[in-house]
Coordinates of C-alpha atoms and ligand atoms in Angstrom, one line a residue:
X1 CA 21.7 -5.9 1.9
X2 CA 25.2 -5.1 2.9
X3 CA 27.7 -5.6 0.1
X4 CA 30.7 -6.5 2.0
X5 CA 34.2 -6.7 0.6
X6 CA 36.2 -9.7 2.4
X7 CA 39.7 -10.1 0.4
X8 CA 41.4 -12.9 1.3
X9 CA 38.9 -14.7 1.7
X10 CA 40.6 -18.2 0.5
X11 CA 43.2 -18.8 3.0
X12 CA 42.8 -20.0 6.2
X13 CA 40.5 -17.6 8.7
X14 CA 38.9 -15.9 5.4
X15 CA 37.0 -19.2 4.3
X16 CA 36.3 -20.4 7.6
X17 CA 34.9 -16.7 8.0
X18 CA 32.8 -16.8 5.0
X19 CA 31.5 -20.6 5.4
X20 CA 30.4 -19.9 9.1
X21 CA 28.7 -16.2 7.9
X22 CA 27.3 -17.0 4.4
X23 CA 24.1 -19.0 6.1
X24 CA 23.5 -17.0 9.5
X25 CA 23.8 -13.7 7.8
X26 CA 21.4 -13.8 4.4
X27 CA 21.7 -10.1 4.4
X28 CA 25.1 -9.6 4.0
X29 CA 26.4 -9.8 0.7
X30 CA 29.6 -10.9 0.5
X31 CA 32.4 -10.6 -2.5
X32 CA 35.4 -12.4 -1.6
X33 CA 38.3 -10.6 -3.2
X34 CA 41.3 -13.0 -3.3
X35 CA 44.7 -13.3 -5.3
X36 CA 44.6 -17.2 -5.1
X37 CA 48.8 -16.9 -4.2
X38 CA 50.1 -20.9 -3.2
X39 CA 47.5 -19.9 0.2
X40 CA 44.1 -19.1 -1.5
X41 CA 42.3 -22.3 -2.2
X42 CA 38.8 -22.1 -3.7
X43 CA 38.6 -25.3 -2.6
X44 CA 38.0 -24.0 1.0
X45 CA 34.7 -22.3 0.1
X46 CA 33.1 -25.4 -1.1
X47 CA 29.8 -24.6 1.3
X48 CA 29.5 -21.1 0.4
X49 CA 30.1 -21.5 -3.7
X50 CA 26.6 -21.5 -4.6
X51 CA 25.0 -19.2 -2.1
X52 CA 23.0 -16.2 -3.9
X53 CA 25.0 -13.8 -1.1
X54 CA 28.4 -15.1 -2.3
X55 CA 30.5 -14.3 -5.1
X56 CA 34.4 -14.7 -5.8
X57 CA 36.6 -12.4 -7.8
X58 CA 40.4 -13.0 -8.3
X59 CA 42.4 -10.0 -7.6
X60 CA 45.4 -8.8 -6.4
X61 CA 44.5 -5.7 -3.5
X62 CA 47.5 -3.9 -4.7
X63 CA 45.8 -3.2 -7.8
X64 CA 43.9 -0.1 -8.1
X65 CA 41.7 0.1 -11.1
X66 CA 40.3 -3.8 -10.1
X67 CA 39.4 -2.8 -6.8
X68 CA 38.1 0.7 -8.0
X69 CA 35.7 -1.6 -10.7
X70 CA 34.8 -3.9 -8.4
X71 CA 34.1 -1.3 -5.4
X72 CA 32.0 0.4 -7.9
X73 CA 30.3 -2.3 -9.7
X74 CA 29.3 -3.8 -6.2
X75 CA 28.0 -0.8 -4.4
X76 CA 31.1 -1.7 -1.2
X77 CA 30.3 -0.5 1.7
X78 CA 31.5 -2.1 3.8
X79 CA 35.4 -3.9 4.2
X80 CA 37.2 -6.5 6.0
X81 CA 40.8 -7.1 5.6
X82 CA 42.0 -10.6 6.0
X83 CA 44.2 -11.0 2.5
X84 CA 48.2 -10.6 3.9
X85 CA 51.3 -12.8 3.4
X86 CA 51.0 -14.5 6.7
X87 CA 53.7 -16.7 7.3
X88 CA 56.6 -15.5 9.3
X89 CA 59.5 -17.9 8.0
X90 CA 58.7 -16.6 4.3
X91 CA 59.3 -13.0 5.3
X92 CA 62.6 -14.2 7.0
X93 CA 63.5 -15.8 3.7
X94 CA 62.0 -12.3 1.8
X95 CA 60.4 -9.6 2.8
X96 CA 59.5 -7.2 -0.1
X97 CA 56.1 -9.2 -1.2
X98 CA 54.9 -8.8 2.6
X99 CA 55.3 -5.0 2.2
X100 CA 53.7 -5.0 -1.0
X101 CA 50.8 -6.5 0.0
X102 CA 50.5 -6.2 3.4
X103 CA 51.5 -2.5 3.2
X104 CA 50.9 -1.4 -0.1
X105 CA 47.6 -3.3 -0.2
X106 CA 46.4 -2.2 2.7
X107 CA 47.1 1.5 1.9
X108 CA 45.4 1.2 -1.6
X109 CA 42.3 -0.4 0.2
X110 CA 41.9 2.4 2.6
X111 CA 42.7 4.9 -0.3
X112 CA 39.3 3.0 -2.1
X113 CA 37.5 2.8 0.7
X114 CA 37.8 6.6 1.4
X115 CA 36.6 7.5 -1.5
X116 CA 33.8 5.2 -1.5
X117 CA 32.7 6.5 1.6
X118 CA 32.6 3.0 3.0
X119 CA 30.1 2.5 6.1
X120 CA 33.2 0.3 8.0
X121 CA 36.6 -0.9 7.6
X122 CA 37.7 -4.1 9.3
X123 CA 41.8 -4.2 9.7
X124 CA 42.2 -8.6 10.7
X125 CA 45.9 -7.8 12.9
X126 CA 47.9 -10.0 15.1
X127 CA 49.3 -10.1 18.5
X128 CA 52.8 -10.3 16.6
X129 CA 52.7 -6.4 16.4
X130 CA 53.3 -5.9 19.9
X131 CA 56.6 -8.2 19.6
X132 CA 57.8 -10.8 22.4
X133 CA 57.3 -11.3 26.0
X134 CA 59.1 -12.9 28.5
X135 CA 57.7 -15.2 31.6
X136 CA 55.3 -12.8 32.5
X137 CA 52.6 -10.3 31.6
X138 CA 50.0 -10.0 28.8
X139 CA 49.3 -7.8 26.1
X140 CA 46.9 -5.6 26.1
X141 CA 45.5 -3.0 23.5
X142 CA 48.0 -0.1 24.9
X143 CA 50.9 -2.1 24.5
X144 CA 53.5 -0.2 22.7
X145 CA 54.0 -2.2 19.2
X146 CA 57.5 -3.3 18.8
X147 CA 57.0 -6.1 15.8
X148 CA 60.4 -8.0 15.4
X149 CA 60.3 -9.9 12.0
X150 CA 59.0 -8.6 8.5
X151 CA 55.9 -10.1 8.8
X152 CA 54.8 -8.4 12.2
X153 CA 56.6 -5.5 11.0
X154 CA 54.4 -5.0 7.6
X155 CA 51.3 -5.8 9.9
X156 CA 51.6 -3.0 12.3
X157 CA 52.7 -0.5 9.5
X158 CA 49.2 -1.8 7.8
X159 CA 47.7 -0.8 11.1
X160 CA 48.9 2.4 11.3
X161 CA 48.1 3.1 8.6
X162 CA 44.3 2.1 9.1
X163 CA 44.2 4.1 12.5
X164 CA 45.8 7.0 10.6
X165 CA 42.8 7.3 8.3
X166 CA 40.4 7.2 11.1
X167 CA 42.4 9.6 12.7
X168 CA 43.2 11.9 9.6
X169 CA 39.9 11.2 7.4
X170 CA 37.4 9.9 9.8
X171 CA 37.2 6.6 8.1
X172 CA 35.6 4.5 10.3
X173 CA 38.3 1.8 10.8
X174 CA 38.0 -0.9 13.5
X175 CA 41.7 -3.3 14.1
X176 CA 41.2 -6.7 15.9
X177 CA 44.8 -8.5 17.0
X178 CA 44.6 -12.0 17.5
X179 CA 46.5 -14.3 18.4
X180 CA 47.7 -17.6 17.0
X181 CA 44.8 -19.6 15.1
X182 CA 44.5 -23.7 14.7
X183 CA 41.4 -25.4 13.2
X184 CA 40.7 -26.9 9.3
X185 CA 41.8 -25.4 6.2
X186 CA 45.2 -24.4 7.9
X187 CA 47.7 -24.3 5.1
X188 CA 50.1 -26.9 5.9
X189 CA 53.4 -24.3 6.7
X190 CA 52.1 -23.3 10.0
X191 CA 52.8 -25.4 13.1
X192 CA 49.8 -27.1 14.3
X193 CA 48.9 -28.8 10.6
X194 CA 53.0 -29.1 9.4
X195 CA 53.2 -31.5 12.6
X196 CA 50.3 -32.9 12.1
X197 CA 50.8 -34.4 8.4
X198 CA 54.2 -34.6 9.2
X199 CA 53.6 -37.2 11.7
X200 CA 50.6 -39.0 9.7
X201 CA 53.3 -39.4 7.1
X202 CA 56.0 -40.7 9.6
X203 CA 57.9 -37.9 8.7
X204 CA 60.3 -35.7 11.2
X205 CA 58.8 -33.4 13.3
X206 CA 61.3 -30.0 13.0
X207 CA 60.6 -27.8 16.8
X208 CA 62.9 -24.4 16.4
X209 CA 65.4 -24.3 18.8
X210 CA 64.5 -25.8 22.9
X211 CA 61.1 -26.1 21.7
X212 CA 59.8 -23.4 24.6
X213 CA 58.6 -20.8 22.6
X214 CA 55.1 -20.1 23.9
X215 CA 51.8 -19.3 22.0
X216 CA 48.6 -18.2 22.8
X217 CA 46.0 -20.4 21.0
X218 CA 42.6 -19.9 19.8
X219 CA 40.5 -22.3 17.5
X220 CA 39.6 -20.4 14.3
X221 CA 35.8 -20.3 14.5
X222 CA 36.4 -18.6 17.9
X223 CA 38.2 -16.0 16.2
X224 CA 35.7 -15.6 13.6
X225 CA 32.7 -14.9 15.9
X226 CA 34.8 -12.1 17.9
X227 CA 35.2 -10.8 14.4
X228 CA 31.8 -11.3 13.9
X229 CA 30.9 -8.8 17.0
X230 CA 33.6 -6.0 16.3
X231 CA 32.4 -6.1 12.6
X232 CA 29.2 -5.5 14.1
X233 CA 29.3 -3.4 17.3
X234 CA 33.2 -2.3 17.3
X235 CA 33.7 1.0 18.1
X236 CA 35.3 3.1 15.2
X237 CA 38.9 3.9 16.0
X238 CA 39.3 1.1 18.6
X239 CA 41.4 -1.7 18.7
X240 CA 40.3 -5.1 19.7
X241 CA 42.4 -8.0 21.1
X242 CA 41.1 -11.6 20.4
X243 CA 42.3 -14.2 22.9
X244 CA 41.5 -17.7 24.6
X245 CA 43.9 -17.5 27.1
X246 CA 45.6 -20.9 26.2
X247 CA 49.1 -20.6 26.7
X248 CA 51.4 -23.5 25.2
X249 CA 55.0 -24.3 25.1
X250 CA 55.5 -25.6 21.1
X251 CA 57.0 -28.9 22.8
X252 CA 53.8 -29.6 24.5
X253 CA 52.0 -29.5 21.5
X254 CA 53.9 -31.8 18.9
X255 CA 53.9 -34.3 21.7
X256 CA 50.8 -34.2 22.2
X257 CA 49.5 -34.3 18.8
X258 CA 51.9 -37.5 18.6
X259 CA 50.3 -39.4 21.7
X260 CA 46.7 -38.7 19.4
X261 CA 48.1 -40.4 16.6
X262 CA 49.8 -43.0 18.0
X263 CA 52.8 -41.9 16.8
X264 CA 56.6 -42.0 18.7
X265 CA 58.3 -39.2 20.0
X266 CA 61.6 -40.3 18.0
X267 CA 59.7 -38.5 15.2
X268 CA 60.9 -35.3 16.7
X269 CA 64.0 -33.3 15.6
X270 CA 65.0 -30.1 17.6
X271 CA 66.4 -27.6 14.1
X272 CA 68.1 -24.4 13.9
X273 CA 66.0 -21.7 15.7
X274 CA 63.9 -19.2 13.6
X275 CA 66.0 -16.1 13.5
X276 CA 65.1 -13.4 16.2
X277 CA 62.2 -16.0 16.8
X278 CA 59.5 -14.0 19.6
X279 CA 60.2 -16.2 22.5
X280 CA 56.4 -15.4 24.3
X281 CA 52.8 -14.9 23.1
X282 CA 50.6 -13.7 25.7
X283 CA 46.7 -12.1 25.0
X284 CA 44.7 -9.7 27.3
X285 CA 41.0 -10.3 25.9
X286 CA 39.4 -8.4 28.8
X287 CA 38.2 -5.3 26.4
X288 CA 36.1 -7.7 23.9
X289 CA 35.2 -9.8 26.4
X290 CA 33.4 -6.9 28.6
X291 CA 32.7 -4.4 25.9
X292 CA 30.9 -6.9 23.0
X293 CA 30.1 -9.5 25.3
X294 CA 32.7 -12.1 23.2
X295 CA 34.3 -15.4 25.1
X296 CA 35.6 -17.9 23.0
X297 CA 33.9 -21.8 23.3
X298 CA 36.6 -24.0 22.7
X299 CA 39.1 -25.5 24.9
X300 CA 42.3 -26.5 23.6
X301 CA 42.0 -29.4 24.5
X302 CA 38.8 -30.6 22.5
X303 CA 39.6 -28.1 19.7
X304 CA 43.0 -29.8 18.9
X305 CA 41.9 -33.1 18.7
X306 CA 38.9 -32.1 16.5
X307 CA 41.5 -30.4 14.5
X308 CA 43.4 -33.4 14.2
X309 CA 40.7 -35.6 13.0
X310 CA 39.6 -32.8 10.8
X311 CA 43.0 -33.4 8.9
X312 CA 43.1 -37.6 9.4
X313 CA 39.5 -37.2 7.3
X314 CA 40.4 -34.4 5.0
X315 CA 43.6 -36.1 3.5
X316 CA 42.8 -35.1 -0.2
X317 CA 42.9 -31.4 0.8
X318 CA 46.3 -31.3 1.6
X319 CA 47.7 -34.0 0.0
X320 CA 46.8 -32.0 -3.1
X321 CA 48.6 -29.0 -1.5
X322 CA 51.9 -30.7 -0.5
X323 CA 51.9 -32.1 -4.0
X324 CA 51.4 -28.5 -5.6
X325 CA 49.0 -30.4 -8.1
X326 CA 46.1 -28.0 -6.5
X327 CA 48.2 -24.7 -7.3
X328 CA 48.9 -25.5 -10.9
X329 CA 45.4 -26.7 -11.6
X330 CA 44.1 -23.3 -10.4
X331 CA 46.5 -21.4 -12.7
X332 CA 46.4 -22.9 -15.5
X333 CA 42.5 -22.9 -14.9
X334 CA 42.1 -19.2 -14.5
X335 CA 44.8 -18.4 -17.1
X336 CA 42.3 -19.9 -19.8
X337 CA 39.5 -17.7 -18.8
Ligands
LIG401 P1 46.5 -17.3 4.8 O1 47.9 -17.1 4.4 O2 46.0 -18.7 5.1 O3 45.5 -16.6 3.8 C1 45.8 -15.3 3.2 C2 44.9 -15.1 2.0 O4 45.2 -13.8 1.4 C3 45.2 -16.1 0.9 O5 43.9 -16.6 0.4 C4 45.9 -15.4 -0.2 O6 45.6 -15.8 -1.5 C5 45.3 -14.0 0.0 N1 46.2 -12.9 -0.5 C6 47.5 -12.8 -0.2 N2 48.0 -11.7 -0.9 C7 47.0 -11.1 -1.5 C8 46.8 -10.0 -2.3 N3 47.9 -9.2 -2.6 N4 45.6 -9.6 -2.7 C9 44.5 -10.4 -2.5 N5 44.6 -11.5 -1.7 C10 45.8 -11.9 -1.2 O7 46.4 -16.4 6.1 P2 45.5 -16.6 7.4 O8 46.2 -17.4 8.4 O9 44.1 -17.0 7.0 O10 45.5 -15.1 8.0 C11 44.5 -14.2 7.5 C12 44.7 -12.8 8.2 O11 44.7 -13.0 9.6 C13 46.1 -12.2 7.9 O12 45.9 -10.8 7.7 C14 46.9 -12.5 9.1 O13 47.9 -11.6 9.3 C15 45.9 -12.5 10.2 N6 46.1 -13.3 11.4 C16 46.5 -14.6 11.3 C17 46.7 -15.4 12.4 C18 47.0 -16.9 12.3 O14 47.2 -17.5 13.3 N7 46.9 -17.5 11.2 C19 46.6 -14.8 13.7 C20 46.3 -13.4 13.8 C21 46.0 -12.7 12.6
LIG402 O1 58.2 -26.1 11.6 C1 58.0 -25.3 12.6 N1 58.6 -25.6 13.8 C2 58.4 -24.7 14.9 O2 59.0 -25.0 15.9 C3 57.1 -24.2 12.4 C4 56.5 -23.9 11.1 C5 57.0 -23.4 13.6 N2 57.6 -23.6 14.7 C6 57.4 -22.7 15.9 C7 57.6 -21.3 15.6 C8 56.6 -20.6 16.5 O3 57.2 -20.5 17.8 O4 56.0 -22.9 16.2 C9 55.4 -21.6 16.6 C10 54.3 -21.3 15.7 O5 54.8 -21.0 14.4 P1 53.9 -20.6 13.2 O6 52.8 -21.6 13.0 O7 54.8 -20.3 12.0 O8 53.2 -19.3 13.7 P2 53.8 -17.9 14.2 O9 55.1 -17.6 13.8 O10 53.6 -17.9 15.7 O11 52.8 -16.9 13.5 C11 51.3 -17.2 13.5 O12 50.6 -16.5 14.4 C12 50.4 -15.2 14.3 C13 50.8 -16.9 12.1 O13 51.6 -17.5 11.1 C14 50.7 -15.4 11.8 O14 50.0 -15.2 10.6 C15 49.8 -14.8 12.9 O15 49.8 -13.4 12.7

């Protein structure tokens, strides 16, 4: 068995992770370490809660002696990263609890993971650690890392810091950077499922400035099986890009999700840009692609629309969220154990 540590394993790419590996993989052992903050939802892991090869613990990764107990307790040898504050807007609005955890947490991780003498560590990066691009060009792996908001900025420190204890300790630590994710189980800040409800609800649409800033999409379980392949075939000390190479224009997609439901474009209602808002997301995938033999399987535009019905059908899942009903239940549940 491998006794794998995946913390943050409740959000968004973290469940989808574990509900896709839980059943292919019977061998790998997997302890989902998660702080259930308003994005961890236990609800997400509904197909992996009773699997012999799953187990939750709620924990912060910032704390020391937890992850100390449950690194020995659990024999963990093996780590991957997802748990982070991930939205870009909050770190705008306040940065310190995306250095806390994305930093500090990271940092205490590879500290534990040191002295565990764990087999590998998986960092889960973004493509927002390289920064902005204009009309042309791609990034690729040797891109220098020029992160413009908190959030990007507390990612690349967290990978530096994991390259650093390759480097220093001969960890072995592998980084993947992907770019921008859309499928189910997307909390409802991010812009594919906020425009989404928002327009099942009849509600305005709010695009950031002209509406032009481009991102590079990939559908989630496309992103989980290239994680899949570096977790198992990455080389230690490398870094990874993860990419579909489908470029969009944030106008082009709230229309379009729109035209799906029927909805009028009246909905829409250009806001105040998002301050020093990265204008251009471009990924080079070529390395995973020709190295681990990765390609992603979903076009954009199948992928969005099953994404779209995916949240027409799932209504109680974020209905619950919007309402915070989901949030408080949680607490108040764990606060009685
Ligand atoms: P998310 O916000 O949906 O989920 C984050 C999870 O981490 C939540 O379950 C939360 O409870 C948990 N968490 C937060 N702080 C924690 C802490 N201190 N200790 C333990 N758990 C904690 O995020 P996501 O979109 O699933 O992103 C997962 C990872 O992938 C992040 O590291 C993010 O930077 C990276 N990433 C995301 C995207 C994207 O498009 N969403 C793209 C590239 C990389
Ligand atoms: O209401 C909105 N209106 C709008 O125009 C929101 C929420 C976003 N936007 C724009 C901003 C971006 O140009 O849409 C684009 C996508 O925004 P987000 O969904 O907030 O994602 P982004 O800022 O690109 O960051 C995401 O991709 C990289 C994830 O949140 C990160 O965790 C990941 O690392």
């Amino acid at each position: 068995m491998k006794n794998i540590l995946v913390t943050g394993g409740a959000g968004f790419i973290g469940s989808n992770f574990i509900n896709y590996l839980v059943d292919k993989h019977k061998d790998w052992n997997i302890i989902n370490f998660d702080k259930l903050t308003y994005a961890g939802n236990l609800e997400n892991l509904k197909p992996s809660e009773n699997k012999e090869n799953y187990c939750f613990i709620k924990g912060d990764i910032t704390n020391s002696d937890l992850l100390e107990f449950v690194f020995n307790k659990y024999e963990i040898k093996y780590v991957i990263n997802f748990a982070a504050e991930s939205h870009v807007d909050r770190s705008i609005l306040g940065a310190e609890i995306f250095v806390r955890t994305n930093v500090l947490g990271t940092l205490n991780l590879l500290e534990i993971a040191k002295r565990s003498n764990v087999e590998k560590f998986l960092q889960i990066s973004t493509d927002e650690v390289y920064g902005s691009l204009g009309t042309e060009g791609k990034f690729s792996e040797t891109t220098s890392l020029a992160p413009n908001s908190p959030y990007s900025s507390s990612k690349a420190s967290a990978d530096m810091l994991a390259l650093s204890y390759e480097h220093t300790f001969g960890l072995p630590v592998v980084v993947t950077r992907c770019s921008n994710n859309y499928g189910p189980l997307q909390f409802p800040e991010k812009l594919i499922p906020l425009m989404i409800i928002n327009a099942i609800n009849n509600k305005k649409l709010p695009v950031y400035g002209d509406g032009m800033n481009v991102r590079d999409w990939i559908y989630v379980l496309d992103h989980n099986k290239a994680i899949e392949k570096v977790f198992e075939n990455g080389k230690i000390g490398e870094v990874y890009n993860i990419g579909a190479d489908q470029e969009m224009p944030n106008i082009e997609i709230v229309k379009l999700i729109l035209k799906k439901l029927g909805k009028s474009e009246n909905l829409i209602e250009y806001v105040k840009d998002r301050p020093g808002h990265d204008r251009r997301y471009a990924i080079d995938s070529t390395k995973i692609q020709t190295e681990l033999n990765w390609t992603p399987e979903q076009k954009f535009e199948d992928a969005i629309y099953y994404t779209i019905d995916w949240y027409l059908n799932n209504k109680q899942w974020w209905e619950r969220i919007i309402s915070g009903e989901y949030q408080n239940y949680y607490e108040t549940m764990y606060s009685n154990r």
